[in-house]
Amino acid sequence: MPGALAAAALFAMMGLPALPAADPPSPEGTQVTSRATANYAELWARQQERERPGHPRSPIAHTSKPRFVRTYVPACDGNSPDRSETVSCPAALAMCSDSTTPTDLGYWIFSAPAGTTDWTATGGYLCLGAEADPDAPPPVVPVLTAEDFRRLPLPAAPIVMQPPNGRTLVNIPTNLYTAADTVTLPTTLLGQPVRVRATPQEFRWHYGDGNSLITDDPGAPYPDLRTAHVYERPGPQKVRLATIYSGEYSVAGGPWLPVDGTATVASPAGALDVITAENRLVS
């Protein structure tokens, strides 16, 4: 039986109303878009802190002694953070030819242990406005580490089950999906305001029957069964989900820089009762 018809039969057999057809998938496919606002993120964070005894009721993580700092210089031969003057060049402009602002210059990113000038190229670059003064001292910004990122109150993605009553049939697709958005949270580093942008990039499902799924697709409501699972044996199951976030941060309104690491957030487990059904002929 095709997946969509099987799921419809499951809803009918269990006396549940059929769900309305989902909207057509967006052209972006499985990309997760940012719909959460900063206010929403802050309210969510405060609620989470209230539910954690012994923790301060604030979504702001304070880090006073970052282990590394970063700086960036125009991506031209001979430029480095140790030079008193830097130059711009056509090669730096060509690096950002695909930028939304074609006049942006490419800048190499360097990192050093805090309190030192032992600069090391990170291998990354970013695009900044070409109007920046190449002779000005390169800006030095604190680094938001992976540990700082993991201390932020990142939201746990909800587990959504269909059928919604926590009961399903063996050998029939059970639709399991989540809804996760990019969120922006405030924090501080060395007294400087920092915005952290966390984007869900991977979802790790554990279905309770020994099977699992790792995907970048959050799934969708019925009749879309992209992340559905078929249970082959009856019995109670615990469904678990972990969301992997990648991060970027902006110091004092500066450019977005990548967080060197990810954060894993576990969702509350969902209880599911897998049952069998009997066919009976009635007059």
Short mmCIF file of C-alpha atoms in Angstrom, two decimals, residues 11-256:
data_model
loop_
_atom_site.label_atom_id
_atom_site.label_comp_id
_atom_site.label_asym_id
_atom_site.label_seq_id
_atom_site.Cartn_x
_atom_site.Cartn_y
_atom_site.Cartn_z
CA PHE A 11 -6.28 7.40 10.70
CA ALA A 12 -9.60 5.93 9.54
CA MET A 13 -9.05 2.61 11.41
CA MET A 14 -8.32 4.44 14.64
CA GLY A 15 -11.39 6.66 14.37
CA LEU A 16 -9.37 9.82 13.81
CA PRO A 17 -10.32 12.58 11.37
CA ALA A 18 -8.15 12.78 8.29
CA LEU A 19 -5.64 15.60 8.44
CA PRO A 20 -5.90 18.33 5.83
CA ALA A 21 -3.48 18.17 2.96
CA ALA A 22 -0.22 19.95 3.64
CA ASP A 23 0.85 22.95 1.64
CA PRO A 24 3.07 22.14 -1.34
CA PRO A 25 6.74 22.00 -0.39
CA SER A 26 8.64 25.25 -0.80
CA PRO A 27 11.17 25.64 -3.61
CA GLU A 28 13.91 25.64 -0.98
CA GLY A 29 13.13 22.02 -0.18
CA THR A 30 14.27 21.10 3.31
CA GLN A 31 16.03 24.33 4.19
CA VAL A 32 15.15 25.71 7.59
CA THR A 33 14.27 29.38 7.56
CA SER A 34 14.47 31.93 10.36
CA ARG A 35 11.04 32.79 11.69
CA ALA A 36 11.80 33.25 15.38
CA THR A 37 12.30 36.78 16.64
CA ALA A 38 14.76 37.96 19.26
CA ASN A 39 11.85 38.69 21.62
CA TYR A 40 10.51 35.16 21.21
CA ALA A 41 13.95 33.69 21.85
CA GLU A 42 14.38 35.73 25.01
CA LEU A 43 10.94 34.77 26.35
CA TRP A 44 11.68 31.11 25.62
CA ALA A 45 15.03 31.36 27.37
CA ARG A 46 13.52 32.94 30.49
CA GLN A 47 10.89 30.20 30.67
CA GLN A 48 13.57 27.51 30.39
CA GLU A 49 15.63 29.07 33.16
CA ARG A 50 12.58 29.20 35.43
CA GLU A 51 12.23 25.45 34.94
CA ARG A 52 15.85 24.81 35.97
CA PRO A 53 16.25 25.29 39.75
CA GLY A 54 19.46 26.94 40.83
CA HIS A 55 20.08 28.71 37.53
CA PRO A 56 19.83 32.49 37.05
CA ARG A 57 16.73 33.65 35.23
CA SER A 58 18.52 35.18 32.28
CA PRO A 59 19.10 34.08 28.68
CA ILE A 60 22.43 35.92 28.61
CA ALA A 61 25.65 33.96 29.00
CA HIS A 62 28.57 35.99 30.34
CA THR A 63 32.11 35.03 29.36
CA SER A 64 34.77 37.31 30.84
CA LYS A 65 37.95 35.55 29.68
CA PRO A 66 37.78 34.20 26.12
CA ARG A 67 40.64 31.87 25.27
CA PHE A 68 41.11 33.29 21.78
CA VAL A 69 40.64 36.53 19.89
CA ARG A 70 40.21 37.09 16.16
CA THR A 71 41.16 39.77 13.71
CA TYR A 72 40.90 40.20 9.94
CA VAL A 73 42.97 41.97 7.27
CA PRO A 74 42.45 42.48 3.49
CA ALA A 75 43.19 39.23 1.68
CA CYS A 76 46.25 40.45 -0.21
CA ASP A 77 49.77 39.07 -0.38
CA GLY A 78 51.94 40.47 2.39
CA ASN A 79 49.06 41.56 4.64
CA SER A 80 49.04 40.23 8.20
CA PRO A 81 47.92 41.41 11.64
CA ASP A 82 51.58 42.15 12.47
CA ARG A 83 51.94 44.79 9.75
CA SER A 84 51.43 48.38 10.79
CA GLU A 85 49.81 49.11 7.41
CA THR A 86 47.82 46.89 5.07
CA VAL A 87 46.84 47.28 1.42
CA SER A 88 43.86 46.35 -0.72
CA CYS A 89 44.14 44.56 -4.06
CA PRO A 90 42.04 43.24 -7.00
CA ALA A 91 42.34 39.69 -5.65
CA ALA A 92 40.51 40.70 -2.44
CA LEU A 93 37.76 42.32 -4.51
CA ALA A 94 37.42 39.22 -6.70
CA MET A 95 36.87 37.04 -3.59
CA CYS A 96 33.56 38.81 -2.96
CA SER A 97 32.34 39.14 -6.55
CA ASP A 98 29.29 37.03 -5.63
CA SER A 99 28.51 39.16 -2.57
CA THR A 100 25.26 41.12 -2.38
CA THR A 101 27.48 44.20 -2.37
CA PRO A 102 29.91 43.78 -5.30
CA THR A 103 32.27 46.42 -3.88
CA ASP A 104 33.01 44.32 -0.77
CA LEU A 105 36.58 43.20 -0.14
CA GLY A 106 37.68 39.78 1.05
CA TYR A 107 39.39 39.70 4.46
CA TRP A 108 41.46 36.84 5.86
CA ILE A 109 40.60 35.80 9.43
CA PHE A 110 43.38 35.30 11.98
CA SER A 111 43.16 33.85 15.49
CA ALA A 112 45.48 34.14 18.51
CA PRO A 113 45.39 33.07 22.17
CA ALA A 114 43.94 35.88 24.28
CA GLY A 115 46.62 38.27 25.52
CA THR A 116 49.14 37.34 22.81
CA THR A 117 49.94 38.35 19.24
CA ASP A 118 50.67 34.82 18.00
CA TRP A 119 48.37 35.21 15.00
CA THR A 120 47.48 32.12 12.95
CA ALA A 121 45.39 32.12 9.77
CA THR A 122 42.14 30.22 10.31
CA GLY A 123 41.75 29.44 6.62
CA GLY A 124 38.48 31.38 6.48
CA TYR A 125 37.55 34.75 5.05
CA LEU A 126 34.67 37.21 5.14
CA CYS A 127 33.43 40.07 2.98
CA LEU A 128 33.41 43.61 4.35
CA GLY A 129 32.71 47.01 2.87
CA ALA A 130 35.51 48.29 0.67
CA GLU A 131 35.19 51.73 2.24
CA ALA A 132 37.07 50.45 5.32
CA ASP A 133 40.40 52.22 5.79
CA PRO A 134 43.13 49.69 4.86
CA ASP A 135 45.68 51.69 6.87
CA ALA A 136 43.65 51.51 10.08
CA PRO A 137 44.73 48.97 12.70
CA PRO A 138 42.85 45.71 12.14
CA PRO A 139 39.94 45.22 14.54
CA VAL A 140 40.41 42.64 17.29
CA VAL A 141 37.30 40.86 18.53
CA PRO A 142 36.82 38.21 21.24
CA VAL A 143 36.01 34.68 20.10
CA LEU A 144 32.79 32.96 21.08
CA THR A 145 33.96 29.39 21.69
CA ALA A 146 32.01 26.18 21.20
CA GLU A 147 31.75 25.93 25.00
CA ASP A 148 30.19 29.41 25.16
CA PHE A 149 27.80 28.42 22.37
CA ARG A 150 26.69 25.27 24.20
CA ARG A 151 25.96 27.23 27.38
CA LEU A 152 23.33 29.35 25.61
CA PRO A 153 19.66 28.33 26.07
CA LEU A 154 19.15 26.87 22.60
CA PRO A 155 15.60 25.58 22.04
CA ALA A 156 14.78 21.89 22.02
CA ALA A 157 12.90 20.96 18.84
CA PRO A 158 9.44 19.49 19.61
CA ILE A 159 8.65 15.92 18.60
CA VAL A 160 5.39 15.83 16.62
CA MET A 161 3.64 12.46 16.15
CA GLN A 162 0.87 11.53 13.75
CA PRO A 163 -1.52 9.98 14.77
CA PRO A 164 -1.50 12.57 17.57
CA ASN A 165 -2.95 10.35 20.34
CA GLY A 166 0.27 8.41 20.93
CA ARG A 167 -1.04 5.19 19.33
CA THR A 168 -0.05 3.68 16.00
CA LEU A 169 -0.22 0.39 14.11
CA VAL A 170 2.53 -2.04 13.20
CA ASN A 171 3.68 -2.08 9.57
CA ILE A 172 2.08 1.31 8.89
CA PRO A 173 4.13 4.52 8.47
CA THR A 174 4.05 6.59 11.65
CA ASN A 175 4.76 10.21 10.80
CA LEU A 176 7.36 11.78 13.11
CA TYR A 177 8.67 15.26 12.42
CA THR A 178 9.80 18.42 14.16
CA ALA A 179 9.74 22.19 13.74
CA ALA A 180 13.00 24.01 14.34
CA ASP A 181 13.89 27.57 13.42
CA THR A 182 17.03 29.65 13.42
CA VAL A 183 17.14 31.72 16.62
CA THR A 184 19.18 34.75 17.61
CA LEU A 185 20.24 35.14 21.25
CA PRO A 186 22.08 37.95 23.06
CA THR A 187 25.21 37.44 25.12
CA THR A 188 28.32 39.41 26.15
CA LEU A 189 32.06 38.86 25.67
CA LEU A 190 34.57 41.05 27.54
CA GLY A 191 31.77 43.51 28.16
CA GLN A 192 30.93 43.78 24.44
CA PRO A 193 27.40 43.00 23.19
CA VAL A 194 27.25 39.91 21.04
CA ARG A 195 24.47 38.37 18.98
CA VAL A 196 24.58 34.61 18.43
CA ARG A 197 22.68 33.04 15.56
CA ALA A 198 21.99 29.29 15.95
CA THR A 199 20.78 27.28 12.97
CA PRO A 200 19.53 23.67 13.20
CA GLN A 201 21.55 21.64 10.70
CA GLU A 202 20.95 18.01 11.66
CA PHE A 203 18.30 15.92 13.39
CA ARG A 204 19.08 12.58 15.04
CA TRP A 205 16.05 10.35 15.65
CA HIS A 206 16.02 7.26 17.87
CA TYR A 207 12.73 5.40 17.46
CA GLY A 208 12.96 3.13 20.50
CA ASP A 209 12.96 -0.13 18.50
CA GLY A 210 16.69 -0.10 17.80
CA ASN A 211 16.38 1.92 14.60
CA SER A 212 17.54 5.49 14.11
CA LEU A 213 17.76 8.21 11.46
CA ILE A 214 20.21 11.08 10.95
CA THR A 215 18.95 13.72 8.53
CA ASP A 216 19.02 17.44 7.75
CA ASP A 217 15.29 17.26 6.99
CA PRO A 218 12.95 18.29 9.85
CA GLY A 219 10.06 16.49 8.17
CA ALA A 220 6.53 17.77 7.61
CA PRO A 221 2.88 17.08 8.53
CA TYR A 222 0.79 14.36 6.84
CA PRO A 223 0.53 13.53 3.94
CA ASP A 224 4.25 14.26 3.59
CA LEU A 225 5.99 11.22 5.10
CA ARG A 226 9.66 12.09 4.48
CA THR A 227 10.69 11.28 8.07
CA ALA A 228 8.07 8.63 8.89
CA HIS A 229 9.04 5.33 10.53
CA VAL A 230 7.47 1.85 10.29
CA TYR A 231 7.34 -0.22 13.48
CA GLU A 232 7.41 -3.98 12.86
CA ARG A 233 6.51 -5.17 16.36
CA PRO A 234 3.90 -4.02 18.89
CA GLY A 235 4.75 -2.56 22.27
CA PRO A 236 5.48 0.74 24.02
CA GLN A 237 8.24 2.86 22.52
CA LYS A 238 10.16 5.98 23.54
CA VAL A 239 10.95 8.31 20.66
CA ARG A 240 13.97 10.57 21.15
CA LEU A 241 15.34 13.44 19.11
CA ALA A 242 18.59 15.42 19.28
CA THR A 243 19.02 18.63 17.27
CA ILE A 244 22.51 19.71 16.17
CA TYR A 245 22.97 23.48 15.91
CA SER A 246 25.71 25.33 14.05
CA GLY A 247 26.39 28.90 15.11
CA GLU A 248 27.56 32.35 14.05
CA TYR A 249 28.18 35.40 16.19
CA SER A 250 28.46 39.15 15.69
CA VAL A 251 30.42 41.33 18.14
CA ALA A 252 29.11 44.90 18.62
CA GLY A 253 27.32 44.90 15.27
CA GLY A 254 30.33 43.57 13.36
CA PRO A 255 30.36 40.85 10.69
CA TRP A 256 29.00 37.39 11.35
#
